[in-house]
PDB file of C-alpha atoms in Angstrom:
ATOM      1  CA  UNK A 115      -6.283 -13.936  -4.975  1.00 97.00           C
ATOM      2  CA  UNK A 116      -7.210 -10.816  -5.869  1.00 98.00           C
ATOM      3  CA  UNK A 117     -10.982  -9.321  -5.373  1.00 98.00           C
ATOM      4  CA  UNK A 118     -12.661  -6.250  -6.626  1.00 98.00           C
ATOM      5  CA  UNK A 119     -16.026  -4.881  -6.990  1.00 98.00           C
ATOM      6  CA  UNK A 120     -17.193  -3.062 -10.049  1.00 98.00           C
ATOM      7  CA  UNK A 121     -20.465  -1.938 -12.030  1.00 98.00           C
ATOM      8  CA  UNK A 122     -21.175  -3.842 -15.342  1.00 97.00           C
ATOM      9  CA  UNK A 123     -22.229  -2.112 -18.647  1.00 92.00           C
ATOM     10  CA  UNK A 124     -25.861  -2.516 -17.672  1.00 94.00           C
ATOM     11  CA  UNK A 125     -25.257  -0.770 -14.582  1.00 95.00           C
ATOM     12  CA  UNK A 126     -25.609  -3.875 -12.350  1.00 97.00           C
ATOM     13  CA  UNK A 127     -23.035  -4.366  -9.433  1.00 98.00           C
ATOM     14  CA  UNK A 128     -20.570  -7.526  -9.473  1.00 98.00           C
ATOM     15  CA  UNK A 129     -17.595  -9.071  -7.915  1.00 98.00           C
ATOM     16  CA  UNK A 130     -14.651 -10.041  -9.795  1.00 98.00           C
ATOM     17  CA  UNK A 131     -11.934 -12.456  -8.822  1.00 98.00           C
ATOM     18  CA  UNK A 132      -8.417 -12.929 -10.430  1.00 97.00           C
ATOM     19  CA  UNK A 133      -5.557 -15.356  -9.236  1.00 94.00           C
ATOM     20  CA  UNK A 134      -2.342 -15.451 -11.433  1.00 88.00           C
ATOM     21  CA  UNK A 135      -4.661 -14.914 -14.644  1.00 91.00           C
ATOM     22  CA  UNK A 136      -7.620 -13.125 -16.238  1.00 96.00           C
ATOM     23  CA  UNK A 137     -10.545 -11.725 -13.889  1.00 98.00           C
ATOM     24  CA  UNK A 138     -13.937 -13.543 -13.690  1.00 98.00           C
ATOM     25  CA  UNK A 139     -16.835 -12.565 -12.188  1.00 98.00           C
ATOM     26  CA  UNK A 140     -17.844 -14.499  -9.208  1.00 98.00           C
ATOM     27  CA  UNK A 141     -21.586 -15.894  -9.557  1.00 97.00           C
ATOM     28  CA  UNK A 142     -24.530 -15.390  -7.483  1.00 96.00           C
ATOM     29  CA  UNK A 143     -23.178 -12.293  -5.727  1.00 97.00           C
ATOM     30  CA  UNK A 144     -22.920  -8.577  -5.877  1.00 97.00           C
ATOM     31  CA  UNK A 145     -20.579  -7.684  -3.366  1.00 98.00           C
ATOM     32  CA  UNK A 146     -17.713  -8.754  -1.658  1.00 98.00           C
ATOM     33  CA  UNK A 147     -19.381  -7.998   1.848  1.00 98.00           C
ATOM     34  CA  UNK A 148     -22.018 -10.729   0.977  1.00 98.00           C
ATOM     35  CA  UNK A 149     -19.313 -13.176  -0.249  1.00 98.00           C
ATOM     36  CA  UNK A 150     -17.660 -12.693   3.010  1.00 98.00           C
ATOM     37  CA  UNK A 151     -20.778 -13.217   5.078  1.00 98.00           C
ATOM     38  CA  UNK A 152     -21.633 -16.352   3.073  1.00 98.00           C
ATOM     39  CA  UNK A 153     -18.341 -17.742   3.679  1.00 98.00           C
ATOM     40  CA  UNK A 154     -18.277 -17.166   7.523  1.00 98.00           C
ATOM     41  CA  UNK A 155     -22.029 -18.672   7.559  1.00 98.00           C
ATOM     42  CA  UNK A 156     -20.504 -21.678   5.756  1.00 97.00           C
ATOM     43  CA  UNK A 157     -17.616 -22.491   8.190  1.00 97.00           C
ATOM     44  CA  UNK A 158     -14.969 -21.849   5.410  1.00 97.00           C
ATOM     45  CA  UNK A 159     -12.639 -19.181   3.841  1.00 96.00           C
ATOM     46  CA  UNK A 160     -13.143 -17.016   0.837  1.00 96.00           C
ATOM     47  CA  UNK A 161     -11.354 -19.317  -1.636  1.00 96.00           C
ATOM     48  CA  UNK A 162     -13.317 -22.003  -0.740  1.00 97.00           C
ATOM     49  CA  UNK A 163     -16.768 -20.028  -0.947  1.00 98.00           C
ATOM     50  CA  UNK A 164     -15.508 -18.864  -4.333  1.00 97.00           C
ATOM     51  CA  UNK A 165     -14.727 -22.161  -5.623  1.00 96.00           C
ATOM     52  CA  UNK A 166     -17.876 -23.321  -4.757  1.00 97.00           C
ATOM     53  CA  UNK A 167     -19.769 -21.007  -6.965  1.00 97.00           C
ATOM     54  CA  UNK A 168     -17.877 -21.693  -9.822  1.00 95.00           C
ATOM     55  CA  UNK A 169     -16.353 -19.329 -12.673  1.00 96.00           C
ATOM     56  CA  UNK A 170     -18.504 -16.680 -14.096  1.00 97.00           C
ATOM     57  CA  UNK A 171     -17.819 -14.846 -17.319  1.00 97.00           C
ATOM     58  CA  UNK A 172     -14.332 -13.068 -17.843  1.00 97.00           C
ATOM     59  CA  UNK A 173     -14.116  -9.361 -17.343  1.00 97.00           C
ATOM     60  CA  UNK A 174     -11.803  -6.850 -18.481  1.00 97.00           C
ATOM     61  CA  UNK A 175     -10.931  -4.812 -15.057  1.00 98.00           C
ATOM     62  CA  UNK A 176      -8.692  -2.458 -16.848  1.00 97.00           C
ATOM     63  CA  UNK A 177     -11.471  -1.314 -19.000  1.00 97.00           C
ATOM     64  CA  UNK A 178     -13.690  -1.093 -16.343  1.00 98.00           C
ATOM     65  CA  UNK A 179     -11.275   1.306 -14.492  1.00 98.00           C
ATOM     66  CA  UNK A 180     -10.807   3.281 -17.452  1.00 97.00           C
ATOM     67  CA  UNK A 181     -14.669   3.772 -17.663  1.00 97.00           C
ATOM     68  CA  UNK A 182     -15.202   4.728 -14.043  1.00 97.00           C
ATOM     69  CA  UNK A 183     -16.768   1.551 -13.295  1.00 98.00           C
ATOM     70  CA  UNK A 184     -14.716   0.197 -10.455  1.00 98.00           C
ATOM     71  CA  UNK A 185     -15.702   0.361  -6.800  1.00 98.00           C
ATOM     72  CA  UNK A 186     -13.925   0.247  -3.714  1.00 98.00           C
ATOM     73  CA  UNK A 187     -13.035  -3.474  -3.041  1.00 98.00           C
ATOM     74  CA  UNK A 188     -15.436  -3.641   0.257  1.00 98.00           C
ATOM     75  CA  UNK A 189     -18.275  -1.499   1.219  1.00 98.00           C
ATOM     76  CA  UNK A 190     -21.666  -1.724   3.026  1.00 98.00           C
ATOM     77  CA  UNK A 191     -25.051  -0.801   1.513  1.00 98.00           C
ATOM     78  CA  UNK A 192     -25.561   1.726   4.518  1.00 98.00           C
ATOM     79  CA  UNK A 193     -22.546   4.208   4.392  1.00 98.00           C
ATOM     80  CA  UNK A 194     -23.223   4.704   8.193  1.00 98.00           C
ATOM     81  CA  UNK A 195     -21.861   1.178   8.899  1.00 98.00           C
ATOM     82  CA  UNK A 196     -18.884   1.554   6.945  1.00 98.00           C
ATOM     83  CA  UNK A 197     -16.197   3.084   9.320  1.00 98.00           C
ATOM     84  CA  UNK A 198     -12.814   4.539   8.008  1.00 98.00           C
ATOM     85  CA  UNK A 199      -9.975   4.974  10.488  1.00 98.00           C
ATOM     86  CA  UNK A 200      -6.169   4.472  10.738  1.00 96.00           C
ATOM     87  CA  UNK A 201      -3.053   4.371  12.766  1.00 93.00           C
ATOM     88  CA  UNK A 202       0.206   6.797  12.635  1.00 84.00           C
ATOM     89  CA  UNK A 203       3.721   6.285  13.284  1.00 80.00           C
ATOM     90  CA  UNK A 204       3.633   2.559  13.052  1.00 83.00           C
ATOM     91  CA  UNK A 205       6.510   2.415  10.141  1.00 78.00           C
ATOM     92  CA  UNK A 206      10.431   2.548  10.697  1.00 76.00           C
ATOM     93  CA  UNK A 207      11.232   6.073   9.523  1.00 66.00           C
ATOM     94  CA  UNK A 208       7.596   7.472  10.186  1.00 59.00           C
ATOM     95  CA  UNK A 209       8.779   9.549  13.277  1.00 51.00           C
ATOM     96  CA  UNK A 210      11.591  11.531  11.297  1.00 53.00           C
ATOM     97  CA  UNK A 211       8.547  12.710   8.780  1.00 59.00           C
ATOM     98  CA  UNK A 212       6.116  13.696  11.492  1.00 48.00           C
ATOM     99  CA  UNK A 213       8.947  15.040  13.805  1.00 52.00           C
ATOM    100  CA  UNK A 214      10.087  17.476  11.077  1.00 56.00           C
ATOM    101  CA  UNK A 215       6.270  18.681  10.987  1.00 54.00           C
ATOM    102  CA  UNK A 216       6.056  18.960  14.877  1.00 53.00           C
ATOM    103  CA  UNK A 217       9.383  19.887  16.177  1.00 54.00           C
ATOM    104  CA  UNK A 218       9.208  22.397  19.275  1.00 51.00           C
ATOM    105  CA  UNK A 219      11.652  25.031  19.317  1.00 45.00           C
ATOM    106  CA  UNK A 220      13.337  23.351  22.355  1.00 50.00           C
ATOM    107  CA  UNK A 221      15.642  20.275  23.049  1.00 56.00           C
ATOM    108  CA  UNK A 222      12.784  18.179  24.613  1.00 70.00           C
ATOM    109  CA  UNK A 223      11.558  15.152  22.690  1.00 70.00           C
ATOM    110  CA  UNK A 224       8.553  15.366  20.808  1.00 76.00           C
ATOM    111  CA  UNK A 225       5.271  14.031  21.324  1.00 73.00           C
ATOM    112  CA  UNK A 226       5.530  12.128  17.932  1.00 72.00           C
ATOM    113  CA  UNK A 227       9.090  10.684  18.787  1.00 75.00           C
ATOM    114  CA  UNK A 228       7.662   9.469  22.267  1.00 81.00           C
ATOM    115  CA  UNK A 229       4.827   7.684  20.512  1.00 74.00           C
ATOM    116  CA  UNK A 230       7.397   6.111  17.825  1.00 70.00           C
ATOM    117  CA  UNK A 231      10.014   4.987  20.353  1.00 81.00           C
ATOM    118  CA  UNK A 232       6.547   3.267  22.622  1.00 77.00           C
ATOM    119  CA  UNK A 233       5.933   1.479  19.318  1.00 67.00           C
ATOM    120  CA  UNK A 234       9.382   0.218  18.682  1.00 74.00           C
ATOM    121  CA  UNK A 235       9.881  -0.870  22.198  1.00 76.00           C
ATOM    122  CA  UNK A 236       6.316  -2.396  22.751  1.00 74.00           C
ATOM    123  CA  UNK A 237       4.468  -2.625  19.468  1.00 78.00           C
ATOM    124  CA  UNK A 238       5.066  -6.147  18.445  1.00 83.00           C
ATOM    125  CA  UNK A 239       4.272  -8.521  21.575  1.00 84.00           C
ATOM    126  CA  UNK A 240       4.533 -12.037  21.716  1.00 85.00           C
ATOM    127  CA  UNK A 241       1.582 -14.050  20.717  1.00 87.00           C
ATOM    128  CA  UNK A 242      -1.189 -13.879  23.227  1.00 87.00           C
ATOM    129  CA  UNK A 243      -0.184 -10.741  24.943  1.00 85.00           C
ATOM    130  CA  UNK A 244      -1.165  -7.235  24.471  1.00 89.00           C
ATOM    131  CA  UNK A 245       1.511  -4.436  23.119  1.00 86.00           C
ATOM    132  CA  UNK A 246       1.563  -0.847  23.388  1.00 82.00           C
ATOM    133  CA  UNK A 247      -1.422   1.134  21.738  1.00 87.00           C
ATOM    134  CA  UNK A 248      -0.788   3.185  18.771  1.00 86.00           C
ATOM    135  CA  UNK A 249      -1.858   6.656  17.720  1.00 90.00           C
ATOM    136  CA  UNK A 250      -5.486   6.320  16.330  1.00 94.00           C
ATOM    137  CA  UNK A 251      -7.713   8.368  14.171  1.00 95.00           C
ATOM    138  CA  UNK A 252     -11.278   8.622  12.694  1.00 97.00           C
ATOM    139  CA  UNK A 253     -11.593   9.586   9.042  1.00 97.00           C
ATOM    140  CA  UNK A 254     -15.392   9.222   8.634  1.00 97.00           C
ATOM    141  CA  UNK A 255     -18.062   6.839   7.301  1.00 98.00           C
ATOM    142  CA  UNK A 256     -18.879   5.419   4.048  1.00 98.00           C
ATOM    143  CA  UNK A 257     -19.630   8.705   2.504  1.00 98.00           C
ATOM    144  CA  UNK A 258     -15.998   9.550   2.864  1.00 98.00           C
ATOM    145  CA  UNK A 259     -14.951   6.283   0.675  1.00 98.00           C
ATOM    146  CA  UNK A 260     -13.809   7.405  -2.653  1.00 98.00           C
ATOM    147  CA  UNK A 261     -13.850   5.022  -5.703  1.00 98.00           C
ATOM    148  CA  UNK A 262     -10.809   4.236  -7.146  1.00 98.00           C
ATOM    149  CA  UNK A 263     -10.447   6.541 -10.038  1.00 98.00           C
ATOM    150  CA  UNK A 264     -12.628   9.084  -8.652  1.00 98.00           C
ATOM    151  CA  UNK A 265     -11.355  12.425  -7.526  1.00 98.00           C
ATOM    152  CA  UNK A 266     -10.358  13.005  -3.709  1.00 98.00           C
ATOM    153  CA  UNK A 267     -12.169  16.363  -3.301  1.00 97.00           C
ATOM    154  CA  UNK A 268     -10.389  18.715  -0.385  1.00 96.00           C
ATOM    155  CA  UNK A 269     -13.058  20.840   1.263  1.00 93.00           C
ATOM    156  CA  UNK A 270     -12.881  24.989   0.862  1.00 92.00           C
ATOM    157  CA  UNK A 271     -11.219  25.471   4.357  1.00 92.00           C
ATOM    158  CA  UNK A 272      -8.546  22.830   3.983  1.00 94.00           C
ATOM    159  CA  UNK A 273      -5.226  24.243   3.990  1.00 94.00           C
ATOM    160  CA  UNK A 274      -3.772  21.281   1.909  1.00 93.00           C
ATOM    161  CA  UNK A 275      -4.569  17.830   0.171  1.00 94.00           C
ATOM    162  CA  UNK A 276      -1.759  15.664  -0.074  1.00 94.00           C
ATOM    163  CA  UNK A 277      -1.880  11.646  -0.500  1.00 95.00           C
ATOM    164  CA  UNK A 278      -0.633   9.162   2.453  1.00 95.00           C
ATOM    165  CA  UNK A 279       0.440   5.772   0.638  1.00 95.00           C
ATOM    166  CA  UNK A 280      -0.632   3.010   2.863  1.00 95.00           C
ATOM    167  CA  UNK A 281      -1.799  -0.507   3.077  1.00 97.00           C
ATOM    168  CA  UNK A 282      -5.239  -0.849   4.599  1.00 97.00           C
ATOM    169  CA  UNK A 283      -7.066  -3.810   6.365  1.00 98.00           C
ATOM    170  CA  UNK A 284     -10.561  -4.503   5.364  1.00 98.00           C
ATOM    171  CA  UNK A 285     -12.968  -6.324   7.675  1.00 98.00           C
ATOM    172  CA  UNK A 286     -16.510  -7.443   8.285  1.00 98.00           C
ATOM    173  CA  UNK A 287     -17.883  -8.177  11.740  1.00 98.00           C
ATOM    174  CA  UNK A 288     -19.585 -11.615  11.879  1.00 98.00           C
ATOM    175  CA  UNK A 289     -23.133 -12.161  13.378  1.00 98.00           C
ATOM    176  CA  UNK A 290     -21.390 -13.261  16.637  1.00 98.00           C
ATOM    177  CA  UNK A 291     -19.277  -9.910  16.655  1.00 98.00           C
ATOM    178  CA  UNK A 292     -15.981 -11.579  15.865  1.00 98.00           C
ATOM    179  CA  UNK A 293     -14.200  -9.141  13.489  1.00 98.00           C
ATOM    180  CA  UNK A 294     -12.961 -11.041  10.542  1.00 98.00           C
ATOM    181  CA  UNK A 295     -10.250  -9.761   7.779  1.00 98.00           C
ATOM    182  CA  UNK A 296     -11.519 -10.110   4.228  1.00 98.00           C
ATOM    183  CA  UNK A 297      -8.082  -9.038   2.744  1.00 98.00           C
ATOM    184  CA  UNK A 298      -5.644  -5.789   2.508  1.00 98.00           C
ATOM    185  CA  UNK A 299      -5.975  -2.979   0.062  1.00 98.00           C
ATOM    186  CA  UNK A 300      -3.746  -0.270  -1.133  1.00 98.00           C
ATOM    187  CA  UNK A 301      -4.896   3.110   0.028  1.00 97.00           C
ATOM    188  CA  UNK A 302      -4.423   6.870  -0.191  1.00 97.00           C
ATOM    189  CA  UNK A 303      -5.308   8.124   3.553  1.00 96.00           C
ATOM    190  CA  UNK A 304      -5.630  11.631   2.052  1.00 96.00           C
ATOM    191  CA  UNK A 305      -4.941  14.144   4.599  1.00 95.00           C
ATOM    192  CA  UNK A 306      -4.018  17.881   5.148  1.00 94.00           C
ATOM    193  CA  UNK A 307      -0.668  17.962   6.333  1.00 94.00           C
ATOM    194  CA  UNK A 308      -0.753  21.904   6.631  1.00 94.00           C
ATOM    195  CA  UNK A 309      -3.318  21.983   9.149  1.00 94.00           C
ATOM    196  CA  UNK A 310      -1.569  19.167  10.880  1.00 91.00           C
ATOM    197  CA  UNK A 311       1.742  20.979  11.096  1.00 91.00           C
ATOM    198  CA  UNK A 312       0.174  23.819  12.877  1.00 92.00           C
ATOM    199  CA  UNK A 313      -0.469  22.300  15.585  1.00 90.00           C
ATOM    200  CA  UNK A 314      -0.280  18.553  16.302  1.00 86.00           C
ATOM    201  CA  UNK A 315      -3.718  18.664  18.310  1.00 89.00           C
ATOM    202  CA  UNK A 316      -5.186  19.523  14.988  1.00 93.00           C
ATOM    203  CA  UNK A 317      -4.567  16.022  13.563  1.00 92.00           C
ATOM    204  CA  UNK A 318      -8.097  14.650  14.217  1.00 94.00           C
ATOM    205  CA  UNK A 319      -9.250  17.862  12.082  1.00 95.00           C
ATOM    206  CA  UNK A 320      -6.689  17.286   9.344  1.00 95.00           C
ATOM    207  CA  UNK A 321      -7.637  13.656   8.953  1.00 96.00           C
ATOM    208  CA  UNK A 322     -11.657  14.198   8.464  1.00 97.00           C
ATOM    209  CA  UNK A 323     -10.966  14.013   5.017  1.00 96.00           C
ATOM    210  CA  UNK A 324     -12.067  11.422   2.001  1.00 97.00           C
ATOM    211  CA  UNK A 325     -10.116   8.337   1.241  1.00 98.00           C
ATOM    212  CA  UNK A 326      -9.765   5.681  -1.425  1.00 98.00           C
ATOM    213  CA  UNK A 327      -8.341   2.172  -1.474  1.00 98.00           C
ATOM    214  CA  UNK A 328      -8.148  -0.673  -3.831  1.00 96.00           C
ATOM    215  CA  UNK A 329      -9.238  -1.044  -6.737  1.00 98.00           C
ATOM    216  CA  UNK A 330      -8.458  -4.729  -5.939  1.00 98.00           C
ATOM    217  CA  UNK A 331      -8.188  -6.325  -2.262  1.00 98.00           C
ATOM    218  CA  UNK A 332      -5.591  -8.912  -1.888  1.00 98.00           C
ATOM    219  CA  UNK A 333      -7.003 -12.074   0.164  1.00 97.00           C
ATOM    220  CA  UNK A 334      -4.624 -13.734   2.642  1.00 94.00           C
ATOM    221  CA  UNK A 335      -1.842 -12.922   4.605  1.00 94.00           C
ATOM    222  CA  UNK A 336       0.023  -9.382   4.062  1.00 95.00           C
ATOM    223  CA  UNK A 337       3.700  -9.880   2.821  1.00 94.00           C
ATOM    224  CA  UNK A 338       6.250  -9.491   5.308  1.00 94.00           C
ATOM    225  CA  UNK A 339       7.592  -6.666   2.970  1.00 94.00           C
ATOM    226  CA  UNK A 340       5.488  -4.346   0.948  1.00 94.00           C
ATOM    227  CA  UNK A 341       7.287  -2.405  -1.580  1.00 95.00           C
ATOM    228  CA  UNK A 342       5.643  -0.166  -3.709  1.00 95.00           C
ATOM    229  CA  UNK A 343       5.831   3.314  -5.453  1.00 97.00           C
ATOM    230  CA  UNK A 344       3.950   6.619  -4.778  1.00 97.00           C
ATOM    231  CA  UNK A 345       3.685   9.457  -7.566  1.00 97.00           C
ATOM    232  CA  UNK A 346       2.021  12.574  -8.416  1.00 97.00           C
ATOM    233  CA  UNK A 347       1.045  13.033 -11.925  1.00 97.00           C
ATOM    234  CA  UNK A 348       0.667  16.797 -13.351  1.00 97.00           C
ATOM    235  CA  UNK A 349      -0.897  16.637 -17.256  1.00 95.00           C
ATOM    236  CA  UNK A 350       0.409  13.318 -17.583  1.00 93.00           C
ATOM    237  CA  UNK A 351       4.251  13.786 -16.348  1.00 96.00           C
ATOM    238  CA  UNK A 352       5.633  12.721 -13.078  1.00 97.00           C
ATOM    239  CA  UNK A 353       6.368  15.627 -10.843  1.00 96.00           C
ATOM    240  CA  UNK A 354       7.220  13.679  -7.682  1.00 97.00           C
ATOM    241  CA  UNK A 355       8.013   9.797  -7.258  1.00 96.00           C
ATOM    242  CA  UNK A 356       9.126   7.915  -4.122  1.00 96.00           C
ATOM    243  CA  UNK A 357       9.124   4.333  -2.882  1.00 94.00           C
ATOM    244  CA  UNK A 358       7.215   3.398   0.219  1.00 93.00           C
ATOM    245  CA  UNK A 359       7.640   0.561   2.420  1.00 93.00           C
ATOM    246  CA  UNK A 360       4.985  -1.250   4.133  1.00 93.00           C
ATOM    247  CA  UNK A 361       4.415  -4.988   5.729  1.00 92.00           C
ATOM    248  CA  UNK A 362       5.720  -6.123   9.299  1.00 91.00           C
ATOM    249  CA  UNK A 363       9.514  -5.939   8.374  1.00 91.00           C
ATOM    250  CA  UNK A 364       9.063  -2.230   7.951  1.00 92.00           C
ATOM    251  CA  UNK A 365       6.933  -1.403  10.945  1.00 88.00           C
ATOM    252  CA  UNK A 366       7.199  -0.905  14.406  1.00 86.00           C
ATOM    253  CA  UNK A 367       3.949  -2.444  15.299  1.00 86.00           C
ATOM    254  CA  UNK A 368       2.567  -5.801  14.365  1.00 92.00           C
ATOM    255  CA  UNK A 369      -0.704  -5.985  12.373  1.00 94.00           C
ATOM    256  CA  UNK A 370      -2.338  -8.120  14.958  1.00 93.00           C
ATOM    257  CA  UNK A 371      -1.609  -5.507  17.446  1.00 93.00           C
ATOM    258  CA  UNK A 372      -2.828  -2.576  15.750  1.00 95.00           C
ATOM    259  CA  UNK A 373      -6.061  -5.008  14.887  1.00 97.00           C
ATOM    260  CA  UNK A 374      -6.615  -5.564  18.798  1.00 96.00           C
ATOM    261  CA  UNK A 375      -6.281  -1.849  19.925  1.00 96.00           C
ATOM    262  CA  UNK A 376      -9.040  -0.903  17.099  1.00 97.00           C
ATOM    263  CA  UNK A 377     -11.630  -3.635  17.635  1.00 98.00           C
ATOM    264  CA  UNK A 378     -10.948  -3.816  21.628  1.00 98.00           C
ATOM    265  CA  UNK A 379     -13.795  -1.064  21.584  1.00 98.00           C
ATOM    266  CA  UNK A 380     -17.277  -2.738  21.713  1.00 98.00           C
ATOM    267  CA  UNK A 381     -18.699  -0.226  19.151  1.00 97.00           C
ATOM    268  CA  UNK A 382     -16.306  -1.163  16.405  1.00 98.00           C
ATOM    269  CA  UNK A 383     -17.814  -4.959  16.605  1.00 98.00           C
ATOM    270  CA  UNK A 384     -21.132  -4.429  15.787  1.00 98.00           C
ATOM    271  CA  UNK A 385     -22.711  -7.496  13.420  1.00 98.00           C
ATOM    272  CA  UNK A 386     -22.509  -6.594   9.780  1.00 98.00           C
ATOM    273  CA  UNK A 387     -20.641  -3.667   9.967  1.00 98.00           C
ATOM    274  CA  UNK A 388     -17.433  -3.060   7.812  1.00 98.00           C
ATOM    275  CA  UNK A 389     -14.168  -1.326   8.682  1.00 98.00           C
ATOM    276  CA  UNK A 390     -11.457  -0.042   6.651  1.00 98.00           C
ATOM    277  CA  UNK A 391      -8.062   0.350   8.691  1.00 98.00           C
ATOM    278  CA  UNK A 392      -5.332   2.373   7.488  1.00 97.00           C
ATOM    279  CA  UNK A 393      -1.892   0.994   8.769  1.00 95.00           C
ATOM    280  CA  UNK A 394       0.326   4.248   8.635  1.00 88.00           C
ATOM    281  CA  UNK A 395       3.277   5.320   6.208  1.00 85.00           C
ATOM    282  CA  UNK A 396       6.503   7.042   6.071  1.00 83.00           C
ATOM    283  CA  UNK A 397       6.170   8.540   2.425  1.00 86.00           C
ATOM    284  CA  UNK A 398       4.527  11.878   1.983  1.00 90.00           C
ATOM    285  CA  UNK A 399       5.141  14.372  -0.996  1.00 91.00           C
ATOM    286  CA  UNK A 400       4.679  16.955   1.632  1.00 91.00           C
ATOM    287  CA  UNK A 401       7.740  16.023   3.543  1.00 89.00           C
ATOM    288  CA  UNK A 402       9.480  16.973   0.077  1.00 91.00           C
ATOM    289  CA  UNK A 403       8.119  20.127   0.122  1.00 93.00           C
ATOM    290  CA  UNK A 404       5.687  19.157  -2.964  1.00 91.00           C
ATOM    291  CA  UNK A 405       1.988  20.808  -2.949  1.00 91.00           C
ATOM    292  CA  UNK A 406      -0.508  18.962  -5.055  1.00 94.00           C
ATOM    293  CA  UNK A 407      -2.530  20.992  -7.274  1.00 94.00           C
ATOM    294  CA  UNK A 408      -6.331  20.510  -8.562  1.00 95.00           C
ATOM    295  CA  UNK A 409      -6.016  18.450 -11.543  1.00 96.00           C
ATOM    296  CA  UNK A 410      -3.038  16.251 -10.207  1.00 97.00           C
ATOM    297  CA  UNK A 411      -3.011  12.707 -10.135  1.00 98.00           C
ATOM    298  CA  UNK A 412      -2.124  10.288  -6.920  1.00 98.00           C
ATOM    299  CA  UNK A 413      -0.809   7.000  -8.003  1.00 98.00           C
ATOM    300  CA  UNK A 414       0.139   4.346  -5.689  1.00 98.00           C
ATOM    301  CA  UNK A 415       1.508   1.114  -7.107  1.00 97.00           C
ATOM    302  CA  UNK A 416       2.595  -2.036  -5.832  1.00 96.00           C
ATOM    303  CA  UNK A 417       2.415  -5.222  -8.228  1.00 94.00           C
ATOM    304  CA  UNK A 418       1.222  -7.618  -5.001  1.00 95.00           C
ATOM    305  CA  UNK A 419      -1.924  -5.726  -4.818  1.00 97.00           C
ATOM    306  CA  UNK A 420      -2.841  -5.879  -8.569  1.00 97.00           C
ATOM    307  CA  UNK A 421      -4.099  -2.754 -10.433  1.00 98.00           C
ATOM    308  CA  UNK A 422      -2.772   0.859  -9.196  1.00 98.00           C
ATOM    309  CA  UNK A 423      -4.820   3.134  -7.074  1.00 98.00           C
ATOM    310  CA  UNK A 424      -5.405   6.270  -8.819  1.00 98.00           C
ATOM    311  CA  UNK A 425      -7.267   9.399  -7.959  1.00 98.00           C
ATOM    312  CA  UNK A 426      -7.496  12.867  -9.094  1.00 98.00           C
ATOM    313  CA  UNK A 427      -7.201  15.838  -6.717  1.00 98.00           C
ATOM    314  CA  UNK A 428     -10.187  18.364  -6.731  1.00 97.00           C
ATOM    315  CA  UNK A 429     -10.993  21.265  -4.522  1.00 94.00           C
ATOM    316  CA  UNK A 430     -14.380  22.151  -3.295  1.00 92.00           C
ATOM    317  CA  UNK A 431     -14.488  25.953  -4.567  1.00 82.00           C
ATOM    318  CA  UNK A 432     -17.677  26.752  -2.532  1.00 81.00           C
ATOM    319  CA  UNK A 433     -17.003  29.509   0.241  1.00 74.00           C
ATOM    320  CA  UNK A 434     -16.841  28.102   3.500  1.00 73.00           C
ATOM    321  CA  UNK A 435     -19.826  30.085   5.452  1.00 80.00           C
ATOM    322  CA  UNK A 436     -20.216  29.608   9.133  1.00 87.00           C
ATOM    323  CA  UNK A 437     -22.542  26.572   9.883  1.00 89.00           C
ATOM    324  CA  UNK A 438     -25.750  27.966  11.655  1.00 91.00           C
ATOM    325  CA  UNK A 439     -27.223  25.371  13.954  1.00 94.00           C
ATOM    326  CA  UNK A 440     -30.951  25.585  13.987  1.00 96.00           C
ATOM    327  CA  UNK A 441     -32.777  25.553  17.621  1.00 96.00           C
ATOM    328  CA  UNK A 442     -36.144  23.869  18.027  1.00 97.00           C
TER     329      UNK A 442
END
């Protein structure tokens, strides 16, 4: 089952569902967050909540996408209550990419490789146990969430703007503070890899960029193996393309372990809040020497997640002046 959010021709919001067939509107609801909270309140899952509402009108998602009417598949009416975060060095093969960026002129093992090996040894604990904590980073709030089809804009002070094809977990915090996973979506965890390469302690700066996810959200368990394609299109032609792998069969951490180490912090369990947590990747065009240019389109595709995620790259050309702080 796939869920999505869109605006209709009259400008109103709607939720669409499809399951081995055409998409239909979900009656009586205008956001997947409200749908999830209604299911929680009723004590049943999303499928039961959707079934109880009946089937609405058929909707053409491809047309909505082409017309710029697709939204991210889960959001919050107050952007300050949507949290974009992620983890790195979680996938088999991810260490080689990161290690190449952070290698020191020494025979000493890099911190990236140390972190990766910790995940290999302790990232998939037995049920009921806590495994090693992963790398963690913050990307911003809902203001940084970019709709599928909209531009990922790199700030004028950025040194690079590159894609990161990932799977993201999408969550709502229940009224009692329990994190509840609503589904999974394809994500572009857009980052500045040149800044990160300069010094790995600049990782936090390199991640404070917009991100996109969707267009559709997979409801239910994440497949054990996720196999997709990441590509860059320039003037309609592919200039770079590479497969990417995700799912626990291709990861050094379990999803449950990554979720625990995010939601163990009490501020991330505020009732009603929405979380989008990126699970990491091992595939980057930057690692192949590719530098995306404004106007290029990032495309991340995996049939299990429905429509491909596409976003053009834009550059904020405003001169980056020092930010002066006023004093009261």
